[in-house]
Tab-separated table of C-alpha atoms and ligand atoms in Angstrom:
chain	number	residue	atom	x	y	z
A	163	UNK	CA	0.000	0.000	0.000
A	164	UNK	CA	1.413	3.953	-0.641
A	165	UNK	CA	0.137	6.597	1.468
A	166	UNK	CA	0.173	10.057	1.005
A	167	UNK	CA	-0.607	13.210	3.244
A	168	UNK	CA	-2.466	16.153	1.989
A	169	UNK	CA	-3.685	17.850	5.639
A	170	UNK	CA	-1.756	16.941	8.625
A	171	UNK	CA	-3.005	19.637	10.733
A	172	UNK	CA	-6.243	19.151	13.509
A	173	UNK	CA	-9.073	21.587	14.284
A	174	UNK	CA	-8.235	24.385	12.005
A	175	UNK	CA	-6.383	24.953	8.915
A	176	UNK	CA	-3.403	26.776	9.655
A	177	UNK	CA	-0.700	28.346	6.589
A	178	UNK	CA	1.829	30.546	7.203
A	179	UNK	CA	5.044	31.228	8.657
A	180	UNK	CA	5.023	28.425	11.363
A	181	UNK	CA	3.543	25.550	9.429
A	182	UNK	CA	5.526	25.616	6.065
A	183	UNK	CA	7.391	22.660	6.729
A	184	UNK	CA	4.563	20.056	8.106
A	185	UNK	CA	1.618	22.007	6.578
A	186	UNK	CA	-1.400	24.137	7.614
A	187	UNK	CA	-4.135	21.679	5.554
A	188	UNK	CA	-6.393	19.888	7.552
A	189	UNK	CA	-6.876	15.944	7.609
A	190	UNK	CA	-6.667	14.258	4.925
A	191	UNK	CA	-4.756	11.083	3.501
A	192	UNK	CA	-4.423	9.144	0.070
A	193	UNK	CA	-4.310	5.679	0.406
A	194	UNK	CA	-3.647	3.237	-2.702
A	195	UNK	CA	-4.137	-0.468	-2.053
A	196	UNK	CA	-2.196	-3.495	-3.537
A	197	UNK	CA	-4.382	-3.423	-6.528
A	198	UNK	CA	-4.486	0.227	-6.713
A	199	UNK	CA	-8.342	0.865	-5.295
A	200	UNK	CA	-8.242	4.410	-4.018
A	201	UNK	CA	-8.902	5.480	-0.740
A	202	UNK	CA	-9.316	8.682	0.549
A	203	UNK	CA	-9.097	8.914	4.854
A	204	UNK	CA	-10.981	11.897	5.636
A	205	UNK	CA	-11.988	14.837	4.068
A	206	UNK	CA	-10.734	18.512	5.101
A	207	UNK	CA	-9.079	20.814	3.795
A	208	UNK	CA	-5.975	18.730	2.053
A	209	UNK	CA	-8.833	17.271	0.003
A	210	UNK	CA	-8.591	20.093	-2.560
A	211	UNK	CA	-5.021	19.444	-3.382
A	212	UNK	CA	-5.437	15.662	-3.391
A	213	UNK	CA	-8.937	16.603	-5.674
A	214	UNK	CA	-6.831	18.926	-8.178
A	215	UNK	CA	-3.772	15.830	-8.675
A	216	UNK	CA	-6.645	13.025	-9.513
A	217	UNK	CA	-8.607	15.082	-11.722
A	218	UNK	CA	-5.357	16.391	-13.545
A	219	UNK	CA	-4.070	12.665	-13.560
A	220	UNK	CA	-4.863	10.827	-16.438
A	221	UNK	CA	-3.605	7.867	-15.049
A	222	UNK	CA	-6.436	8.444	-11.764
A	223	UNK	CA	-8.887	5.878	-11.248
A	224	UNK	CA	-12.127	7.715	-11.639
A	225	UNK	CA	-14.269	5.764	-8.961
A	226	UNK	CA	-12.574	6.424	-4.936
A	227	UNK	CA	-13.423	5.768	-1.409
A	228	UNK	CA	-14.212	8.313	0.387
A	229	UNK	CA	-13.357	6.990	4.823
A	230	UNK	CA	-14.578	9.686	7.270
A	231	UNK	CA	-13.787	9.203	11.296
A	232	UNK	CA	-16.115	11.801	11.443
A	233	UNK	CA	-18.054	15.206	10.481
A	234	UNK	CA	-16.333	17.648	12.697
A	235	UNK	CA	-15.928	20.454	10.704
A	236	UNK	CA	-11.741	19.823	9.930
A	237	UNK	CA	-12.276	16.283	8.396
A	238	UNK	CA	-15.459	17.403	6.202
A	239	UNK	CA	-14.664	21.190	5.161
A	240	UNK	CA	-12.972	19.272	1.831
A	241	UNK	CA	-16.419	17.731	0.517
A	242	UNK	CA	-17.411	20.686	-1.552
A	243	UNK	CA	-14.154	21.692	-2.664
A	244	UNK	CA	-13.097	17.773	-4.073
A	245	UNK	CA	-13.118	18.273	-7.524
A	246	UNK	CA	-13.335	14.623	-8.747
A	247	UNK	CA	-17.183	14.767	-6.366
A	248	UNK	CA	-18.024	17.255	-9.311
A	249	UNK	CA	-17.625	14.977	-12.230
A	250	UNK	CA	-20.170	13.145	-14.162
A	251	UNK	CA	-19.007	9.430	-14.810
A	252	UNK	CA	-16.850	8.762	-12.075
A	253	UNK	CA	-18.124	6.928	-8.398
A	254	UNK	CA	-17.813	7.547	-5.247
A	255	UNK	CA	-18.129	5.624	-2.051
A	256	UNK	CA	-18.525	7.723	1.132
A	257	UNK	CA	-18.800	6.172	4.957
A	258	UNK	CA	-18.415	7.727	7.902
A	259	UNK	CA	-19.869	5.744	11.224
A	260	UNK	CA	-23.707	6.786	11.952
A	261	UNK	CA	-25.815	7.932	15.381
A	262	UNK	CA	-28.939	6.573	15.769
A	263	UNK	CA	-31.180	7.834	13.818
A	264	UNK	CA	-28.850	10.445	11.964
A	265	UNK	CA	-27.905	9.744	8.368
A	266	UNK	CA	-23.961	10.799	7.209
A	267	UNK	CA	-26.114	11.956	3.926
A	268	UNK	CA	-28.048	14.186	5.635
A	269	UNK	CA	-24.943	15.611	8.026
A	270	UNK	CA	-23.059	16.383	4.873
A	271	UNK	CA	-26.120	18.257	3.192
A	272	UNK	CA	-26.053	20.442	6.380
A	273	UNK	CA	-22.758	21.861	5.343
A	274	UNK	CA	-23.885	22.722	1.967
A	275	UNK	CA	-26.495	24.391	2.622
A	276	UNK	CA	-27.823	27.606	1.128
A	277	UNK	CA	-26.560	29.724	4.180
A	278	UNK	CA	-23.106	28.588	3.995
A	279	UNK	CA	-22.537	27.276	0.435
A	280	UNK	CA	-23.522	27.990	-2.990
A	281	UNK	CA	-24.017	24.258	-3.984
A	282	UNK	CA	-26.121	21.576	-2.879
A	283	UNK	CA	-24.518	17.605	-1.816
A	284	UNK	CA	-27.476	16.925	-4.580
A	285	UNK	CA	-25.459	19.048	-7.337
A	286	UNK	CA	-22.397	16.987	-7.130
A	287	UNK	CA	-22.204	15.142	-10.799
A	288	UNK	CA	-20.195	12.200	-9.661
A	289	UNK	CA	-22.808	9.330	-8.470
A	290	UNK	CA	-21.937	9.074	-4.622
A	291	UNK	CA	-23.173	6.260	-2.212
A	292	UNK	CA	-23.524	6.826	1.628
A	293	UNK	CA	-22.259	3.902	3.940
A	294	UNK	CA	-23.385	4.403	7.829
A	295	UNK	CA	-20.708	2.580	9.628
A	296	UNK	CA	-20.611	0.945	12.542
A	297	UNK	CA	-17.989	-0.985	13.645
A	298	UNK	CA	-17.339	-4.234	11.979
A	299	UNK	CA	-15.406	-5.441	8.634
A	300	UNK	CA	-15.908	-5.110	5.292
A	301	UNK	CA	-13.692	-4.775	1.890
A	302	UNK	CA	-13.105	-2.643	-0.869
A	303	UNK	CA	-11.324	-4.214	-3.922
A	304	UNK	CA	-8.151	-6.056	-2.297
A	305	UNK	CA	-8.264	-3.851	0.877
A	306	UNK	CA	-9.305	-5.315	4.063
A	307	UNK	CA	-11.095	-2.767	6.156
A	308	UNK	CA	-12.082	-2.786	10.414
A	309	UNK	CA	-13.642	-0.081	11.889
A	310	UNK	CA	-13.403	0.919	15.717
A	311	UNK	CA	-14.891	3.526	17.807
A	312	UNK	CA	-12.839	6.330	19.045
A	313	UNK	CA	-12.993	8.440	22.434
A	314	UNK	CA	-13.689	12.083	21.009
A	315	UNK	CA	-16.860	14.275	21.970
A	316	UNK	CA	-17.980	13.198	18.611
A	317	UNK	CA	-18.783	9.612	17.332
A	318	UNK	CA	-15.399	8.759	15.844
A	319	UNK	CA	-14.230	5.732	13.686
A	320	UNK	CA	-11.176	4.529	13.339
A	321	UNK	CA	-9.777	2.916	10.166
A	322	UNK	CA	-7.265	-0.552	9.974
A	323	UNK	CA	-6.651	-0.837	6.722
A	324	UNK	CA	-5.149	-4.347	5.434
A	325	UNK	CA	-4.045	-5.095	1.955
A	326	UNK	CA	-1.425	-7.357	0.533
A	327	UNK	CA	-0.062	-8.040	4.332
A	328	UNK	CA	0.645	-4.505	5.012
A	329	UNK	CA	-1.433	-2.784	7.897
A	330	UNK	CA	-2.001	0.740	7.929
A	331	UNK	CA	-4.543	2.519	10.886
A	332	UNK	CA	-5.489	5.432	10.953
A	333	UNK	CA	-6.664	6.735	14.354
A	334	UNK	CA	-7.434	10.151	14.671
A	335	UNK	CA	-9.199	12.654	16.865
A	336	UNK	CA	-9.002	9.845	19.908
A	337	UNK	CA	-7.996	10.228	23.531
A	338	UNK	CA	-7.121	7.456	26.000
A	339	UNK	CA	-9.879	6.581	28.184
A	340	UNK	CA	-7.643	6.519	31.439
A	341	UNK	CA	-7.841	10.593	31.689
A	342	UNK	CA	-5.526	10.786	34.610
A	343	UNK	CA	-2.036	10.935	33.890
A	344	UNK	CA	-1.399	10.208	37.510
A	345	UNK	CA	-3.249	7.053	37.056
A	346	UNK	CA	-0.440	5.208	34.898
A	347	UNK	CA	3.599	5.112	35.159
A	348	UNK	CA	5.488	5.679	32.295
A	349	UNK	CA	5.472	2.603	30.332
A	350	UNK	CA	2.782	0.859	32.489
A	351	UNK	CA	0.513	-0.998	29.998
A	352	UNK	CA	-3.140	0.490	29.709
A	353	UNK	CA	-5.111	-0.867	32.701
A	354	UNK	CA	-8.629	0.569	31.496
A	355	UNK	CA	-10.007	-2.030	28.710
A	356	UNK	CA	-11.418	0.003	26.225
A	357	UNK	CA	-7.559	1.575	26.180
A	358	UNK	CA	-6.242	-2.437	25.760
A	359	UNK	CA	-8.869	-2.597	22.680
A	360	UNK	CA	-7.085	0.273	21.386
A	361	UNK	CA	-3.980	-1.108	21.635
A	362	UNK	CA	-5.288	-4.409	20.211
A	363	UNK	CA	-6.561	-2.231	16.727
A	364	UNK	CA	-3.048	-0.690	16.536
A	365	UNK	CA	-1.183	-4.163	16.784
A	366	UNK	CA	1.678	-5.014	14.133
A	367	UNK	CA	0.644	-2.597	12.288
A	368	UNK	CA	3.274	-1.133	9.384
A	369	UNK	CA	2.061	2.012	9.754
A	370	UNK	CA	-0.444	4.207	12.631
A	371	UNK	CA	-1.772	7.552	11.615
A	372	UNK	CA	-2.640	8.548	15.353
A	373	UNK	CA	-3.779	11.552	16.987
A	374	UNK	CA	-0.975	13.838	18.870
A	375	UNK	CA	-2.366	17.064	19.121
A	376	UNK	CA	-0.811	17.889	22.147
A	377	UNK	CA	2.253	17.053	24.655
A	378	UNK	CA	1.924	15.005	27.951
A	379	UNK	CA	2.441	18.695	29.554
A	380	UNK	CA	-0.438	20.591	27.993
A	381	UNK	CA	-2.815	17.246	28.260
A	382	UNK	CA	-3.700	17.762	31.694
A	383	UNK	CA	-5.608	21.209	30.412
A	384	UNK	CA	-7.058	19.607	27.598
A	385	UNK	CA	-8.380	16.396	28.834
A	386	UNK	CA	-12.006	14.970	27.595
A	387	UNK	CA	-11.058	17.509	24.116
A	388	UNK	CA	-10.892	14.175	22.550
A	389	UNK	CA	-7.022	14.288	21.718
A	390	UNK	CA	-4.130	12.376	22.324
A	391	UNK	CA	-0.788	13.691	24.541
A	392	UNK	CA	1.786	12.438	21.745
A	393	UNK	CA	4.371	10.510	24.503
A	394	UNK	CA	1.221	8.254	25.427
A	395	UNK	CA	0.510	7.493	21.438
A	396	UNK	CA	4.332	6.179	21.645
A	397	UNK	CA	3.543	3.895	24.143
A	398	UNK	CA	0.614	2.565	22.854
A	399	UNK	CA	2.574	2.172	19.682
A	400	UNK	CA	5.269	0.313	21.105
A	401	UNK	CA	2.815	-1.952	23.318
A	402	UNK	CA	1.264	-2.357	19.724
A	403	UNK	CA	4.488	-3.544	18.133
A	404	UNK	CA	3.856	-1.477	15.247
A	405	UNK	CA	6.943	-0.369	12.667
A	406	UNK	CA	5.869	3.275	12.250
A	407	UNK	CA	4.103	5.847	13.947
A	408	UNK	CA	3.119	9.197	11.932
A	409	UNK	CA	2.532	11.677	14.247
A	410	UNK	CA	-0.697	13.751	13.133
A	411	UNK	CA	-3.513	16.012	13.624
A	412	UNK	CA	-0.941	18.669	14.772
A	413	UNK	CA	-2.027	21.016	17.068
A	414	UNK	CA	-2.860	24.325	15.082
A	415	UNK	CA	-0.662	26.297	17.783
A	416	UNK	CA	2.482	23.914	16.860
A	417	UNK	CA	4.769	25.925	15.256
A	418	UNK	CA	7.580	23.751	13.115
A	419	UNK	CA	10.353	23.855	15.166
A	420	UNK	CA	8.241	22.662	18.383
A	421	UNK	CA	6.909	19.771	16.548
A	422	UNK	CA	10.692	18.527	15.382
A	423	UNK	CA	11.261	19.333	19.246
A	424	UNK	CA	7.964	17.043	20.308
A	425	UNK	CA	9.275	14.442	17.432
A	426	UNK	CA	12.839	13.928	19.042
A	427	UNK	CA	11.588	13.477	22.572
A	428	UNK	CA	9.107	10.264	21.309
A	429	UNK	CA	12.052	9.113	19.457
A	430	UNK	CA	13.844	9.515	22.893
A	431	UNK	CA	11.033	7.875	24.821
A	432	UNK	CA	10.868	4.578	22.333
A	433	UNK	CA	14.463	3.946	22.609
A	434	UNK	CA	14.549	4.520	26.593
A	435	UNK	CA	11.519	1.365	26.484
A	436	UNK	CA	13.961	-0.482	23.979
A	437	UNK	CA	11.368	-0.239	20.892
A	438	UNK	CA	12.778	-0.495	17.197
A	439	UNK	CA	9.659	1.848	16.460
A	440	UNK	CA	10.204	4.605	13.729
A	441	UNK	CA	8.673	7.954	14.922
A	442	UNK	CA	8.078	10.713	12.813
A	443	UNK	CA	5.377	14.369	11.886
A	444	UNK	CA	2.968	13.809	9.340
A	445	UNK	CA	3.836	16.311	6.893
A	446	UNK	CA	1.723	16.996	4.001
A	447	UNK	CA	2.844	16.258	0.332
A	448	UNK	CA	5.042	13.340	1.789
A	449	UNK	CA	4.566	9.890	0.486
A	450	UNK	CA	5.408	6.506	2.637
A	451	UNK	CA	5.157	3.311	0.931
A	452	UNK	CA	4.765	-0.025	2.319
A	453	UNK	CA	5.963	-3.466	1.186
A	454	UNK	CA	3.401	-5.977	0.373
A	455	UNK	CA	4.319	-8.896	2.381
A	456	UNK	CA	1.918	-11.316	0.324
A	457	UNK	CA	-0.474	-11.472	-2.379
A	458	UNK	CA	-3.746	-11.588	0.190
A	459	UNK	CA	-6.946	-11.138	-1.982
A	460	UNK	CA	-9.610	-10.826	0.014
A	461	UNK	CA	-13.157	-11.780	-1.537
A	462	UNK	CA	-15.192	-8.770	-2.718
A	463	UNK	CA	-17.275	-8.392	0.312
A	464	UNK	CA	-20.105	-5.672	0.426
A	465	UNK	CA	-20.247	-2.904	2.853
A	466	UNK	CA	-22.163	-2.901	5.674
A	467	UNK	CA	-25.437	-0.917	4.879
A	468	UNK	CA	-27.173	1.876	6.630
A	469	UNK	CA	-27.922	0.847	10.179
A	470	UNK	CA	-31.418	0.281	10.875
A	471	UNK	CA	-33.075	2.480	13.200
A	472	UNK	CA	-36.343	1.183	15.510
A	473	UNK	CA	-38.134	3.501	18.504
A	474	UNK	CA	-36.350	5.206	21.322
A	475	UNK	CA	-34.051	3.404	23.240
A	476	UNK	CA	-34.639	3.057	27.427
A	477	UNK	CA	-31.488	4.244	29.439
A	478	UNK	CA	-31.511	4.010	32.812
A	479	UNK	CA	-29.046	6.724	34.745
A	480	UNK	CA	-28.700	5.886	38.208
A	481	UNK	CA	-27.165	9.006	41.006
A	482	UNK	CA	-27.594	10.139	44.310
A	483	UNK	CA	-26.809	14.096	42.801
A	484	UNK	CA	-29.818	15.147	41.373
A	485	UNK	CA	-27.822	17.699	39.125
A	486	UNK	CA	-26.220	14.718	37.388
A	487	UNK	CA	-29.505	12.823	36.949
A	488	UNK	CA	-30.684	16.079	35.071
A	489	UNK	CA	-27.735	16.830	33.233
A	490	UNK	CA	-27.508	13.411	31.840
A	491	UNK	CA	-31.476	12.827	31.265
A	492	UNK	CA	-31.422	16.352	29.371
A	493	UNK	CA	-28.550	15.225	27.294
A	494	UNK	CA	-29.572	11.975	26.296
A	495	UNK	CA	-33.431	13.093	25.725
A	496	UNK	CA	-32.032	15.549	23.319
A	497	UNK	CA	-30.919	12.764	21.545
A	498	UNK	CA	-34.090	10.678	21.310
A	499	UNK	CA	-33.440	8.644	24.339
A	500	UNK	CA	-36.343	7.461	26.937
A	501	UNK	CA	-34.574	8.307	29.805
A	502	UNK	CA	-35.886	6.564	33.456
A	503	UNK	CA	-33.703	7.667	36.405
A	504	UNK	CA	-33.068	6.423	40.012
A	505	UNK	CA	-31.316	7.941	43.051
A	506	UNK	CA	-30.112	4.968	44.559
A	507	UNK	CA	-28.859	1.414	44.286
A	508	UNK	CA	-31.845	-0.297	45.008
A	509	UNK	CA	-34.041	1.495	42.813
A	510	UNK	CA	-31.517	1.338	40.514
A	511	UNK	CA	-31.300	-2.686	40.469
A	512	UNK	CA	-35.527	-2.331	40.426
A	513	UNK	CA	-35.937	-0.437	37.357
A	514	UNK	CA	-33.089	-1.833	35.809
A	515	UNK	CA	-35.174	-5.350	36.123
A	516	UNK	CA	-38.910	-3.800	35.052
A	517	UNK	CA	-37.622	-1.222	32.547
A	518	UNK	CA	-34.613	-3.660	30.890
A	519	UNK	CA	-32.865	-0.515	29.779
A	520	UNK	CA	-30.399	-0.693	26.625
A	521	UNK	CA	-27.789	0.667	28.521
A	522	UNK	CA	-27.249	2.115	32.541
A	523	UNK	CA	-25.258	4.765	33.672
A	524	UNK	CA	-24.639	4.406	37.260
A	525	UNK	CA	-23.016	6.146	39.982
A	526	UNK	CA	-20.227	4.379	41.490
A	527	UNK	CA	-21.203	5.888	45.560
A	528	UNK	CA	-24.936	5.458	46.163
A	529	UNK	CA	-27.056	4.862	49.153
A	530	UNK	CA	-28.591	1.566	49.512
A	531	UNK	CA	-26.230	-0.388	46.797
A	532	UNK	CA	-23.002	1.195	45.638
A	533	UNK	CA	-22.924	0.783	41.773
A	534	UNK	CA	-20.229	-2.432	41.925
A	535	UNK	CA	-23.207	-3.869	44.018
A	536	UNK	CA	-25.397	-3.233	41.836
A	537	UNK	CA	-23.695	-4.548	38.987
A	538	UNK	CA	-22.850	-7.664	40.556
A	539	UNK	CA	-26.423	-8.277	40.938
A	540	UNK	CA	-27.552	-7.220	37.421
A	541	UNK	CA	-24.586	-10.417	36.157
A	542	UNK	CA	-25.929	-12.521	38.275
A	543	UNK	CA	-30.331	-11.917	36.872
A	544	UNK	CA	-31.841	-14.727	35.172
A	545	UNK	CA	-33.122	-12.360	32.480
A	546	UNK	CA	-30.361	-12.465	29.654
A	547	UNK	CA	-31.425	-9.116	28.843
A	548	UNK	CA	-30.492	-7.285	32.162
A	549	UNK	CA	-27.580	-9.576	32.731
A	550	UNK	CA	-25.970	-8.442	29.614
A	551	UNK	CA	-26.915	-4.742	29.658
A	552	UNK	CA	-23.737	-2.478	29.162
A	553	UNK	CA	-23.388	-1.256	32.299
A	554	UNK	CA	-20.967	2.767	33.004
A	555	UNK	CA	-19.868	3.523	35.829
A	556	UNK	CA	-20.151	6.894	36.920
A	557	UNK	CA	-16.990	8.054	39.123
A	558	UNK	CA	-14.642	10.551	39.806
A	559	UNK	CA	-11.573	8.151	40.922
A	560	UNK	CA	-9.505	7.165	38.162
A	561	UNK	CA	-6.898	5.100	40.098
A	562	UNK	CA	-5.594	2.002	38.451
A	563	UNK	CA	-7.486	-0.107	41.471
A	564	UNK	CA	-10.405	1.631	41.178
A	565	UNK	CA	-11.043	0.398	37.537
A	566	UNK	CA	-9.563	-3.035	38.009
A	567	UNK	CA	-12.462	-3.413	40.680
A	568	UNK	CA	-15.197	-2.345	38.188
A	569	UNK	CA	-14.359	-4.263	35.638
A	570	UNK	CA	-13.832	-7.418	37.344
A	571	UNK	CA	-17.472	-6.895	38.669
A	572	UNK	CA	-18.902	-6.573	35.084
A	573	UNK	CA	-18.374	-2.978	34.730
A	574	UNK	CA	-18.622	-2.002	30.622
A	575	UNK	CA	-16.540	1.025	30.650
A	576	UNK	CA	-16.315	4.434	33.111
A	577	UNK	CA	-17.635	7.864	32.895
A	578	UNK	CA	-14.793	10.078	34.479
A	579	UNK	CA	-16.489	12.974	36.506
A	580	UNK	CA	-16.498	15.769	35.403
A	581	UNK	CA	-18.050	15.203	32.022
A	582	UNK	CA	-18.563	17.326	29.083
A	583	UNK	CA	-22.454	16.399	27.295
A	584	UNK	CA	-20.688	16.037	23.866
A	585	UNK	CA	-18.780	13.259	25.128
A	586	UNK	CA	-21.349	11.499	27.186
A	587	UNK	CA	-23.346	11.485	23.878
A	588	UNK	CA	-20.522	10.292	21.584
A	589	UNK	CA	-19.741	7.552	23.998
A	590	UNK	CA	-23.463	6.416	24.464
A	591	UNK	CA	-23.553	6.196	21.243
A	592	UNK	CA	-20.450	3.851	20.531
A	593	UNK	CA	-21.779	1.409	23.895
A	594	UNK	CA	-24.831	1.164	22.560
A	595	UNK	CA	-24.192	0.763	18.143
A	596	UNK	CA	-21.401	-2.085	19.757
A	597	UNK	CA	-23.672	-3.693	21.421
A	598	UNK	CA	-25.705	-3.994	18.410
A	599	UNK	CA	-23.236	-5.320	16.411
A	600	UNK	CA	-22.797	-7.975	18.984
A	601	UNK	CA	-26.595	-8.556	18.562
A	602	UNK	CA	-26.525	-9.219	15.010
A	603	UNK	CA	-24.434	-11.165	12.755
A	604	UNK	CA	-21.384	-9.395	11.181
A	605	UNK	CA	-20.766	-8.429	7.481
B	1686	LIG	ZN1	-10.186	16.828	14.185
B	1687	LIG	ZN1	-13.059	15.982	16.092
């Protein structure tokens, strides 16, 4: 596979004096797999450059992929300015992963809208196709793609992309779900699980496009922005036994010099943990290619297609603050949710039984049953249904012991107090689309 960068930068394009050298487009990457299908990760503002060298090539294949982690505003701001979207004849394929009940469609329309563009998603010539994603598997000519959720304040996919035995993933606009720094050593493996999965998606791979927006100094100002300190991306990448790590979605306050700076202290940090690992910036224009190790062909698998969507969902949020209950049930409502609430464990363990919610958010200190209580009861019901429920914990300790507790009781995943609404609906949303794809048979 060959990769190319045409937007390196995160949240907001940024030319000038201080980005000449790693660029000021943002995200946006060319991939080519072993038999030359054409995919595009992401969509902002790089995609005009990578738009103008297809449509001048006349070598380009005229049909493309088109992979979006999501519609934040710096990985869709491309769309209408993509020139190959605005010719008649060619095809394009265009996923990004889908809410409940929200169509990727209808979230790119938005942007084109009369009020803030002159042309309508329906004008485009080219004949497009919209793929919701979830997670899951699918393939596009001899590429092998998986999809993973993200931790970002927006439903996020991530891409691993596998063609002729090389393994590229791109992970971007992600943060660890272990917030604390103080909650893991240097070089300590992830302890939360959902940080393990991560590390799982990343593994051997040739090549990770991660998030690394800031440094493990600013991250303690930044956390739940959805972004990555870049020293914690090295270990993961090392834990991951990958070959390369591109450093990307720089910060748009990264001037050159500090990024060759934040470069040669992960290069420092790999060596110090004995890792072969090849660190280096994203930098737009610059091409990597990767050796196929094989001749895999995978079958010609379809796509997933759009998710199906049935009434509203119950979710029961369990706390003994009644400014949490409302926060959350205001929040969730807002997003189509039936929302049934309880302010303490026994209730909590009593509605959780009538109701059989889709998902519970629970406070971790509760009168009556402390949420481990209560989830040790819910593993233990005869009803499948409640016994399986994903099941959040609600806490403000993010020690190391704390969350090896919860999760040997049957904890899903935490909720780190205090919590931002756009994250708490991003995250609801990945729980409960996983658990659907648990539900039903895979593509
Ligand atoms: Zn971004
Ligand atoms: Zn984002």
């Amino acid at each position: 596979m060959n990769v190319r960068f045409w937007g390196t930068r995160g949240s907001l394009a940024k030319p000038g004096p201080t980005t000449l050298r790693y660029g000021g487009n943002t995200p946006c990457v060319e991939v080519r797999g072993a038999d030359g299908t054409l995919i595009v990760l992401d969509c902002g503002t790089g995609a005009h450059g990578l738009g103008q060298f297809l449509i001048s090539s006349a070598t380009s294949p005229r049909n493309g992929h088109l992979m979006i982690t999501h519609t934040h505003w710096d990985h869709i701001q491309g769309v209408p300015f993509f020139a190959p979207l605005f010719v008649a004849g060619n095809t394009w394929d265009i996923y990004a992963p889908s809410a409940l009940g929200q169509e990727l469609e209808r979230t790119l329309a938005g942007q084109m809208e009369y009020e803030y563009f002159p042309v309508t998603l329906a004008q485009l010539a080219a004949t497009t196709r919209y793929h919701d994603l979830r997670e899951g598997r699918f393939a596009v000519g001899a590429v092998r793609v998986i999809t993973q959720y993200l931790n970002h304040p927006a439903l996020a996919l991530g891409y691993r992309l596998e063609s002729g035995g090389a393994v590229i993933v791109y992970a971007t606009d992600h943060e660890p779900h272990a917030p604390n720094p103080a909650a893991r050593r240097d070089g300590e493996p992830p302890m939360h699980s959902e940080d393990r999965r991560h590390v799982e998606f990343l593994s051997g791979a040739d090549l990770i496009i991660h998030d690394a927006q800031y440094t493990l100094e600013e991250y303690p100002q930044k956390t739940g922005w959805g972004h990555s300190p870049a020293e914690w991306v090295v270990d993961y990448a090392v834990a991951a036994r990958a070959r390369r790590l591109a450093l990307f979605h720089h910060d748009p306050l990264r001037s050159d010099d500090a990024l060759d700076r934040l470069v040669e202290r992960c290069r420092e940090r790999s060596r110090a943990a004995g890792s072969q690992l090849q660190i280096f910036a994203a930098t737009e224009g610059e091409e990597v290619c990767l050796l196929e190790r094989d001749a895999d062909r995978p079958g010609a698998e379809k796509p997933p297609g759009r998710a199906v969507t049935t009434g509203p969902l119950t979710i029961l949020v369990a706390d003994d603050e009644p400014a949490i209950v409302q926060v959350l049930a205001a929040t969730l409502q807002r997003d189509g949710f039936r929302v049934v609430t309880a302010n303490d464990g026994t209730t909590a363990l009593d509605r959780a039984r009538s109701e059989r919610p889709a998902l519970i958010l629970l406070d971790w200190h509760m009168p009556g049953a402390n949420g481990i209580e209560v989830t040790q009861a819910l593993r233990r019901d005869s009803d499948p249904v409640v016994r399986d429920v994903p099941v959040v914990l609600i806490t403000a300790e993010t020690g190391a012991e704390h969350t090896a507790a919860g999760f040997r009781a049957g904890v899903t995943d935490y909720l780190t107090k205090p919590f931002r609404p756009a994250h708490v609906r991003a995250r609801v949303q990945a729980w409960l689309q996983r658990r659907r794809n648990e539900a039903s048979p895979r593509p």
